[in-house]
């Protein structure tokens, strides 16, 4: 299976101006190379058969005849090749000349798309030679084939619908690709001749990225190489492939040879995003779709990077900026709620673990926003049967360092009494033993919040909610949760971000907390007094579960596709068997834990994936997972 991936190639060609025979051979070489690499679509620059800068030679019958012969040879060469090729050439029609993209599939011309907006400003004066194809929609006899001529899109099968526009078409107020996308096109190619000058490359890239984001599509851009450079202009051969706002392949400019970049775009992801966006409504009567299906599309993902940590930007600068923004959103939400209800401060259970640490740091920032002293935060540490010296001391030291009010309440005696009351043997360390402690802590926190007129701040994170790794009516409950849409893998980076801007004492404590194994500490420590109950030993690595969570909730991927992309993302880290084991567990736990998520407290949404039943994720508690594993 290919799981919806579609390999695209964008080429900037070494060519000769006004020599279609030479250019034909370069195009054929590019076709062969792209085909060998498994590409299913190759886009070449504007007027790639003749060259863009031919000037008044476009009026020459000799050039047009040579271009026709070159096209015929290119079309013939594609027979038996499972690849779509977009080439550019001047096309005469009813006494006029049009700058066109010719779409070729397996020895046939699928369609001819004329440029809608010939560039006619600054260094461009295309209207001297070419007419606009805006109002053309017909069939023409084109070198022995009857083909669509005008603004058409092409159904390639497997969910791929192709549209094509030419250079300036993208730069205008209402690009033709807008209507193409609203008619179903999810892959747009742009055959371009974009010259270079200072800062233009950044603007051009931004334009392509933004258009792919706006249209929720893949956008492949190919521009003329340095061999188009003449008179007062220099071309650089820009090549870009973007997917829903992100550049996934970009070629080096100013090369002296043909340059081809490849990318595996995820068609299934794009189609899922469109279905979820109810404002993206395809026209009932839009641009006509030409059926021209490829054979089976396959991809080995050689040309696609699968991010193993999709919640975390892999660029240091962007990650720092993202953490700062999320932390501010969390604190702003908490400050607003406290201000609205007239709370005197916050109550937080501090365990010395990551989640409660982040919640405390958020509360401190909220106090700063409200102009209140940190002493208005009541931090309560509640040692239990599994509490270790390391987490206990870190909890106390962090609270002291931040200047919050500290309260210590041991839960051991209360839990022992409760287990006596319900006739449970305290030596049986089962789920009852564990949840007794979680619920006792929650009762203390709620009662202390009532007693002191403060808001109980929840600490549970998104990953725990996804896996149901929280005690129902225990740590599952609070008055306001600040971490509920922050995944575990991101919690670490948020704490690390605060550590980077804190005083040395606080920073040292935070780094030790970051270095502590994740654990609910509900089971007794080992013989050395260290944490015995490690969460990831029980439910699997959080980095895997966050990867599954992101791609399952946001894109609805099947188990098979999740396995496929996880194997690539975590190659050399986890075996295929390990991935399958934890993925199966993730799906099962995700389904059976929905009843917990259906009644979670309010919390600020901080990212694109949220499990709030009031917002992003609505699911019946009794849904079956049988067909999902």
XYZ file of C-alpha atoms in Angstrom:
629
model
C 0.000 0.000 0.000
C 1.071 3.630 -0.427
C -1.153 5.053 2.357
C -1.997 8.176 0.350
C 1.524 9.348 -0.418
C 2.211 10.836 -3.840
C 5.745 11.574 -5.029
C 6.246 14.866 -6.888
C 9.316 16.085 -8.756
C 10.014 19.748 -9.538
C 12.725 20.436 -12.130
C 14.722 23.455 -13.172
C 16.267 22.579 -16.525
C 19.499 23.285 -18.287
C 18.225 24.536 -21.643
C 18.982 26.641 -24.652
C 16.818 29.602 -25.616
C 14.860 28.961 -28.843
C 16.252 25.436 -29.307
C 13.366 23.005 -28.635
C 15.334 20.004 -29.906
C 17.980 20.444 -27.216
C 15.402 21.257 -24.562
C 13.364 18.183 -25.492
C 16.327 15.960 -24.708
C 16.831 17.627 -21.320
C 13.142 17.177 -20.523
C 13.322 13.500 -21.512
C 16.353 13.019 -19.257
C 14.401 14.625 -16.417
C 11.409 12.361 -17.091
C 13.581 9.251 -16.981
C 15.307 10.319 -13.775
C 12.035 11.253 -12.062
C 10.465 7.993 -13.200
C 13.387 5.972 -11.841
C 12.986 7.729 -8.500
C 9.318 6.740 -8.390
C 7.841 10.192 -8.984
C 4.268 10.244 -10.259
C 4.344 13.899 -11.276
C 7.064 16.027 -12.867
C 6.655 19.767 -13.311
C 9.007 21.783 -15.533
C 9.400 25.567 -15.919
C 7.288 27.979 -17.932
C 7.722 27.549 -21.694
C 10.263 24.820 -20.984
C 10.227 23.482 -24.537
C 11.179 26.776 -26.197
C 12.619 28.777 -23.327
C 10.869 31.765 -21.772
C 13.049 34.616 -23.029
C 12.614 34.045 -26.782
C 11.103 37.504 -27.307
C 9.778 38.155 -30.808
C 11.052 34.739 -31.881
C 7.743 33.463 -30.485
C 6.211 34.797 -33.702
C 8.511 32.582 -35.747
C 6.838 29.663 -37.503
C 10.132 27.788 -37.367
C 10.180 27.966 -33.563
C 6.576 26.838 -33.332
C 7.133 23.927 -35.716
C 10.227 22.857 -33.794
C 8.306 23.070 -30.537
C 5.541 20.885 -31.960
C 8.023 18.210 -33.002
C 9.683 18.302 -29.609
C 6.342 17.910 -27.838
C 5.405 14.919 -29.989
C 8.682 13.230 -29.093
C 8.172 13.957 -25.386
C 4.636 12.577 -25.481
C 5.833 9.456 -27.277
C 8.589 8.980 -24.705
C 6.099 8.881 -21.835
C 4.341 5.764 -23.179
C 4.408 3.009 -20.610
C 5.671 5.354 -17.903
C 3.397 5.782 -14.907
C 4.106 9.499 -14.520
C 2.347 12.805 -15.228
C 4.525 15.416 -16.945
C 3.758 19.145 -17.138
C 5.732 20.999 -19.814
C 5.439 24.573 -21.073
C 5.177 25.776 -24.673
C 3.525 28.423 -26.880
C 0.270 27.120 -28.391
C -1.446 28.790 -31.390
C -5.263 28.824 -31.357
C -7.648 30.674 -33.687
C -5.032 33.140 -34.837
C -3.715 33.919 -31.355
C -0.781 32.604 -29.326
C -1.095 31.295 -25.758
C 1.485 30.544 -23.071
C 0.462 27.049 -21.976
C 1.094 24.131 -19.685
C 0.690 20.808 -21.479
C -0.280 17.871 -19.248
C 1.021 14.541 -20.526
C 0.147 11.080 -19.204
C 1.360 7.779 -20.624
C 1.741 8.766 -24.255
C -1.313 11.026 -24.348
C -1.989 14.723 -23.892
C -4.527 15.014 -21.092
C -5.080 18.744 -21.510
C -3.637 22.150 -22.396
C -3.903 24.907 -19.770
C -3.352 28.493 -20.998
C -1.924 31.202 -18.763
C -4.700 33.441 -17.455
C -2.617 36.476 -16.524
C 0.300 37.178 -18.902
C 2.819 39.291 -16.997
C 3.043 42.778 -18.463
C 4.833 44.998 -15.977
C 8.411 45.890 -15.094
C 10.742 43.585 -16.969
C 7.854 41.456 -18.266
C 5.911 42.226 -21.425
C 4.213 38.946 -22.342
C 1.134 40.591 -23.824
C 3.305 41.515 -26.808
C 3.123 37.820 -27.771
C 0.481 36.009 -25.692
C -3.239 36.348 -25.089
C -5.039 35.563 -21.829
C -6.720 32.173 -21.712
C -9.266 33.367 -19.169
C -12.455 32.731 -21.125
C -11.351 29.685 -23.091
C -12.947 26.320 -22.425
C -13.090 24.017 -25.387
C -11.604 20.944 -27.032
C -8.994 21.298 -29.749
C -7.317 19.028 -32.252
C -3.803 19.019 -30.865
C -1.249 17.071 -32.852
C -3.591 14.232 -33.711
C -5.419 14.172 -30.369
C -8.617 15.879 -29.286
C -7.787 17.440 -25.940
C -9.359 19.879 -23.452
C -8.052 23.421 -23.850
C -8.728 25.927 -21.096
C -9.111 25.938 -17.327
C -9.461 22.232 -16.487
C -8.305 20.012 -13.659
C -7.350 16.334 -13.841
C -8.479 13.383 -11.731
C -5.454 11.099 -11.437
C -7.196 8.593 -9.160
C -6.382 7.580 -5.565
C -7.725 10.910 -4.314
C -5.294 13.007 -6.391
C -6.762 15.864 -8.451
C -4.258 18.003 -10.369
C -4.486 21.657 -11.338
C -1.950 23.810 -13.178
C -1.282 27.527 -13.307
C 1.552 29.509 -14.807
C 3.853 31.956 -13.001
C 2.010 35.304 -12.773
C -1.269 33.465 -12.199
C -0.119 32.889 -8.622
C 0.874 36.514 -7.981
C -2.479 38.133 -8.804
C -5.328 39.042 -6.435
C -7.435 35.984 -7.282
C -5.195 33.163 -8.548
C -6.824 30.552 -10.807
C -5.706 27.903 -8.312
C -8.366 29.232 -5.908
C -11.134 28.006 -8.192
C -9.186 24.843 -8.982
C -9.001 23.962 -5.296
C -12.673 24.733 -4.739
C -13.430 22.411 -7.644
C -11.465 19.571 -6.043
C -7.814 20.039 -7.029
C -5.482 19.152 -4.156
C -2.205 19.208 -6.098
C -1.325 22.423 -7.935
C 1.696 22.804 -10.200
C 3.133 26.131 -11.260
C 5.291 26.388 -14.378
C 7.176 29.594 -13.787
C 9.836 31.944 -15.119
C 10.636 34.066 -12.095
C 13.766 36.190 -12.315
C 15.899 37.002 -9.318
C 16.668 40.120 -7.361
C 17.405 40.830 -3.731
C 14.733 39.512 -1.303
C 12.481 38.126 -4.051
C 13.245 34.505 -3.161
C 11.864 34.901 0.362
C 8.720 36.584 -0.893
C 8.213 33.936 -3.583
C 8.613 31.115 -1.065
C 6.174 32.793 1.299
C 3.694 33.189 -1.543
C 3.861 29.504 -2.460
C 3.635 28.382 1.168
C 0.692 30.647 1.921
C -1.204 29.543 -1.164
C -0.758 25.886 -0.277
C -1.967 26.669 3.255
C -4.961 28.676 2.081
C -6.000 25.971 -0.388
C -5.018 23.026 1.860
C -3.115 21.523 -1.037
C 0.269 20.440 -2.275
C 1.878 23.108 -4.445
C 4.840 22.309 -6.715
C 6.693 25.268 -8.189
C 9.317 25.123 -10.949
C 11.119 28.153 -12.349
C 13.539 28.812 -15.188
C 17.238 28.152 -14.647
C 20.228 30.438 -15.088
C 20.264 29.530 -18.780
C 17.254 31.828 -19.314
C 19.355 34.761 -18.073
C 19.685 37.396 -20.792
C 19.784 41.160 -21.346
C 18.737 42.746 -18.006
C 17.434 39.711 -16.088
C 18.951 36.748 -14.267
C 17.024 33.595 -13.447
C 17.942 31.306 -10.563
C 15.935 28.119 -11.075
C 13.784 28.176 -7.949
C 12.148 24.823 -7.170
C 9.708 24.364 -4.293
C 7.271 21.715 -3.136
C 4.970 22.716 -0.291
C 2.205 20.966 1.608
C -0.472 22.868 3.492
C 1.810 25.798 4.269
C 5.061 23.936 4.867
C 7.963 23.606 2.437
C 8.903 19.930 2.251
C 11.420 20.224 -0.604
C 13.443 23.140 -1.910
C 16.183 23.132 -4.526
C 19.355 25.158 -4.544
C 19.282 28.143 -6.901
C 21.829 29.308 -9.482
C 22.995 25.823 -10.415
C 24.551 25.235 -13.823
C 22.971 21.844 -14.399
C 19.435 20.489 -14.383
C 18.220 20.294 -10.802
C 15.295 18.159 -9.641
C 13.843 18.049 -6.132
C 11.483 15.337 -4.893
C 8.886 15.157 -2.156
C 6.293 12.632 -1.009
C 3.131 14.612 -0.310
C 0.407 13.144 1.871
C -2.817 13.307 -0.117
C -4.805 11.560 2.600
C -3.746 14.190 5.119
C -4.763 17.024 2.796
C -8.151 15.484 2.062
C -8.768 14.922 5.774
C -7.925 18.552 6.561
C -10.342 19.712 3.882
C -13.156 17.523 5.180
C -12.661 18.860 8.700
C -12.697 22.483 7.507
C -16.400 23.091 6.926
C -15.670 26.417 5.242
C -13.770 24.591 2.517
C -16.802 23.767 0.407
C -16.269 22.534 -3.140
C -18.387 24.173 -5.814
C -21.401 22.270 -7.074
C -20.541 23.478 -10.565
C -16.870 24.297 -10.660
C -14.034 23.732 -13.079
C -14.562 20.635 -15.196
C -12.569 17.603 -14.091
C -10.863 15.490 -16.757
C -10.522 11.802 -15.756
C -7.041 10.477 -16.596
C -6.082 7.977 -13.964
C -2.580 6.778 -13.281
C -1.831 3.191 -12.479
C -1.257 2.193 -8.863
C 0.591 4.902 -6.983
C 3.262 3.754 -4.556
C 5.904 5.453 -2.457
C 8.745 4.318 -0.231
C 8.810 7.722 1.524
C 12.416 8.181 0.504
C 11.691 11.857 -0.140
C 9.606 12.684 2.896
C 10.732 13.490 6.400
C 8.385 12.047 9.006
C 8.719 14.085 12.170
C 8.872 11.747 15.191
C 7.891 14.637 17.473
C 5.116 16.486 15.617
C 4.159 18.625 18.614
C 7.677 20.036 18.907
C 9.347 22.320 16.318
C 12.773 20.887 15.436
C 14.232 24.355 14.988
C 15.634 25.766 18.238
C 14.424 29.295 17.568
C 10.913 28.222 16.591
C 10.721 25.834 19.535
C 11.633 28.599 21.972
C 9.057 30.898 20.399
C 6.395 28.157 20.489
C 7.072 27.369 24.141
C 6.875 31.025 25.096
C 3.549 31.400 23.291
C 2.004 28.258 24.780
C 3.176 29.162 28.280
C 1.630 32.606 27.867
C -1.664 31.096 26.657
C -1.775 28.800 29.694
C -1.072 31.621 32.134
C -3.497 34.000 30.430
C -6.323 31.452 30.623
C -5.676 30.820 34.304
C -5.367 34.525 35.141
C -8.631 35.293 33.372
C -10.492 32.537 35.221
C -9.135 33.595 38.607
C -9.977 37.212 37.903
C -13.503 36.340 36.758
C -14.457 34.297 39.818
C -12.687 36.606 42.256
C -10.329 33.918 43.502
C -7.748 34.945 46.069
C -5.199 32.624 44.498
C -4.544 29.060 43.425
C -4.223 25.644 45.032
C -1.941 23.114 43.359
C -0.822 19.636 44.376
C 2.961 19.558 43.943
C 4.516 16.128 43.479
C 7.962 16.987 42.193
C 7.002 15.587 38.797
C 6.848 17.306 35.410
C 3.135 18.056 35.131
C 2.644 19.625 38.565
C 5.863 21.569 38.040
C 4.550 23.079 34.819
C 1.188 23.886 36.428
C 2.983 25.656 39.283
C 5.131 27.660 36.873
C 2.011 28.657 34.937
C 0.326 29.761 38.165
C 3.358 31.884 39.071
C 3.147 33.585 35.672
C -0.597 34.126 36.165
C 0.090 35.804 39.504
C 2.536 38.086 37.743
C -0.118 39.001 35.169
C -2.603 39.774 37.942
C -0.106 41.749 39.986
C -0.401 39.319 42.901
C 2.316 37.905 45.130
C 3.308 34.257 44.720
C 2.332 33.640 48.330
C -1.260 33.595 47.035
C -0.443 30.196 45.552
C -0.947 27.370 48.035
C 1.303 24.496 47.025
C 0.412 21.252 48.772
C 2.734 18.270 48.790
C 1.033 15.034 49.832
C 3.525 12.204 50.426
C 2.103 8.739 49.891
C 3.262 5.141 49.769
C 5.307 5.654 46.609
C 6.813 9.064 47.247
C 10.595 9.091 46.959
C 13.025 11.451 48.630
C 14.008 12.907 45.270
C 10.538 14.032 44.213
C 9.583 15.073 47.759
C 12.637 17.281 48.140
C 12.293 18.731 44.644
C 8.674 19.646 45.363
C 9.620 21.489 48.538
C 12.700 23.169 47.094
C 10.807 24.380 44.030
C 8.026 25.898 46.129
C 10.550 27.609 48.381
C 12.450 28.936 45.405
C 9.286 30.379 43.864
C 8.024 31.872 47.107
C 4.679 30.094 47.240
C 2.862 29.119 50.428
C 3.754 25.530 51.360
C 1.541 22.956 53.025
C 2.488 19.314 53.638
C -0.236 16.742 54.260
C 0.646 13.043 54.367
C -2.053 10.843 52.889
C -0.799 7.542 54.335
C -2.969 7.342 57.436
C -6.092 8.517 55.607
C -5.571 5.947 52.869
C -4.958 3.140 55.365
C -8.188 4.067 57.175
C -10.088 4.236 53.909
C -8.837 0.818 52.828
C -9.976 -0.545 56.200
C -13.374 1.035 55.650
C -13.803 -0.609 52.259
C -12.210 -3.851 53.476
C -9.243 -3.748 51.145
C -5.961 -5.377 52.118
C -3.300 -2.637 52.085
C -0.724 -5.243 51.129
C -2.477 -5.842 47.807
C -0.975 -3.231 45.516
C -3.687 -3.226 42.858
C -5.693 -0.482 41.119
C -7.762 0.097 44.266
C -4.581 0.653 46.266
C -3.339 3.161 43.687
C -6.589 5.044 43.138
C -7.262 5.352 46.836
C -4.214 7.611 47.007
C -5.112 9.616 43.899
C -8.647 10.294 45.146
C -7.496 11.135 48.670
C -5.150 13.759 47.234
C -7.920 15.209 45.093
C -10.290 15.422 48.084
C -7.662 17.299 50.077
C -7.020 19.723 47.230
C -10.705 20.504 46.670
C -11.390 20.978 50.354
C -8.355 23.223 50.791
C -9.421 25.275 47.787
C -12.863 25.713 49.378
C -11.403 26.545 52.756
C -9.084 29.256 51.453
C -11.280 30.621 48.644
C -8.797 29.647 45.972
C -8.994 27.965 42.564
C -7.822 24.349 42.315
C -5.511 24.107 39.315
C -5.328 20.738 37.571
C -2.028 19.305 36.388
C -2.935 16.431 34.008
C -1.666 16.654 30.432
C -2.998 15.792 26.965
C -1.089 12.506 26.657
C -2.534 11.230 29.932
C -6.049 12.120 28.791
C -5.487 10.306 25.496
C -4.331 7.147 27.278
C -6.760 7.444 30.181
C -3.721 7.499 32.478
C -5.554 9.401 35.188
C -7.795 8.380 38.061
C -11.460 9.072 37.376
C -12.629 11.634 39.930
C -9.053 11.744 41.190
C -6.314 13.661 39.414
C -8.727 13.588 36.469
C -10.707 16.371 38.196
C -10.013 20.005 39.161
C -11.570 23.474 38.918
C -9.444 24.521 35.926
C -6.776 22.562 34.084
C -3.802 24.331 32.540
C -2.015 21.373 30.938
C -4.920 19.529 29.342
C -3.938 20.323 25.754
C -0.184 20.057 26.275
C 1.277 16.638 25.318
C 3.850 15.009 27.575
C 6.688 15.445 25.083
C 6.013 19.177 25.008
C 5.668 19.514 28.789
C 9.389 18.822 29.044
C 10.265 21.629 26.649
C 7.957 24.081 28.396
C 9.628 23.385 31.749
C 13.005 23.641 30.046
C 11.964 27.009 28.542
C 11.077 28.399 31.986
C 14.335 27.011 33.375
C 16.230 28.963 30.703
C 14.777 32.268 31.916
C 14.825 31.588 35.683
C 17.328 32.266 38.442
C 20.069 29.684 38.975
C 18.528 28.050 42.044
C 15.166 27.512 40.328
C 16.885 26.395 37.135
C 18.902 23.724 38.954
C 15.758 22.343 40.595
C 13.870 22.308 37.297
C 16.669 20.451 35.533
C 16.653 17.772 38.223
C 12.887 17.420 37.824
C 13.388 17.093 34.071
C 15.857 14.297 34.753
C 13.420 12.366 36.982
C 11.568 9.331 35.507
C 7.857 9.919 34.845
C 5.815 8.158 37.535
C 2.548 8.577 39.470
C 4.447 7.223 42.525
C 1.491 5.204 43.764
C 3.479 2.029 44.408
C 6.256 1.712 47.026
C 9.828 2.599 45.975
C 12.405 -0.116 45.274
C 14.872 -1.383 47.864
C 17.157 1.587 47.138
C 14.412 4.129 47.718
C 14.148 4.965 44.039
C 11.070 5.155 41.825
C 9.846 1.639 41.066
C 6.674 2.509 39.164
C 7.715 4.015 35.845
C 4.824 5.038 33.623
C 6.521 4.304 30.319
C 7.301 0.735 31.430
C 3.565 0.194 31.796
C 1.997 2.026 28.895
C 4.914 2.589 26.543
C 7.062 5.543 25.476
C 5.274 8.875 25.491
C 7.105 9.975 22.341
C 5.411 7.107 20.486
C 2.002 7.804 22.001
C 2.226 11.501 21.206
C 3.157 10.610 17.622
C 0.140 8.280 17.388
C -2.114 10.846 19.075
C -1.189 13.675 16.714
C -1.656 11.679 13.537
C -4.734 9.753 14.674
C -6.733 12.679 16.015
C -5.688 15.324 13.518
C -5.659 13.230 10.347
C -7.634 10.091 11.146
C -4.910 7.747 9.909
C -5.510 4.009 9.999
C -3.468 1.724 12.237
C -1.654 0.448 9.150
C -0.626 3.943 8.105
C 0.355 4.898 11.647
C 2.557 1.805 11.775
C 4.049 2.613 8.353
C 5.021 6.192 9.159
C 6.116 5.359 12.711
C 8.524 2.755 11.373
C 10.165 5.447 9.255
C 10.058 8.155 11.931
C 11.530 5.913 14.650
C 13.803 3.724 12.530
C 16.684 2.538 14.688
C 14.925 3.669 17.869
C 12.104 1.130 18.195
C 11.638 -2.174 16.424
C 8.595 -2.720 14.206
C 7.305 -5.173 16.799
C 7.588 -2.604 19.583
C 5.770 -0.002 17.505
C 2.961 -2.452 16.756
C 2.660 -3.406 20.431
C 2.407 0.146 21.720
C 0.231 1.309 18.828
C -2.309 -1.432 19.527
C -2.300 -0.458 23.188
C -2.700 3.224 22.322
C -5.787 2.601 20.195
C -7.421 0.374 22.797
C -6.763 2.763 25.674
C -7.801 5.785 23.596
C -11.208 4.248 22.906
C -11.972 2.869 26.352
C -10.942 6.126 28.060
C -13.369 8.432 26.278
C -15.745 8.401 29.271
C -13.052 10.220 31.242
C -12.572 12.861 28.561
C -16.300 13.468 28.219
C -16.326 15.103 31.657
C -12.962 16.798 31.969
C -12.719 20.312 33.425
C -12.246 23.373 31.269
C -8.735 24.160 30.088
C -7.088 26.510 27.570
C -6.550 25.141 24.082
C -2.881 25.637 23.244
C -2.348 23.665 20.016
C -3.971 22.106 16.978
C -4.810 18.868 18.822
C -7.203 19.010 21.753
C -9.450 16.366 23.310
C -11.967 18.703 24.914
C -15.511 17.339 24.416
C -16.694 20.951 24.134
C -14.420 21.751 21.244
C -12.171 19.608 19.110
C -13.008 15.988 19.911
C -16.455 14.492 20.306
C -16.729 10.747 20.495
C -19.168 8.289 22.073
C -17.887 6.618 25.210
C -19.043 3.240 23.944
C -17.473 3.284 20.474
C -15.856 -0.010 19.475
C -12.191 -0.184 18.532
C -12.442 -3.591 16.833
C -12.115 -2.193 13.304
C -9.333 0.207 14.296
C -6.698 -2.328 15.393
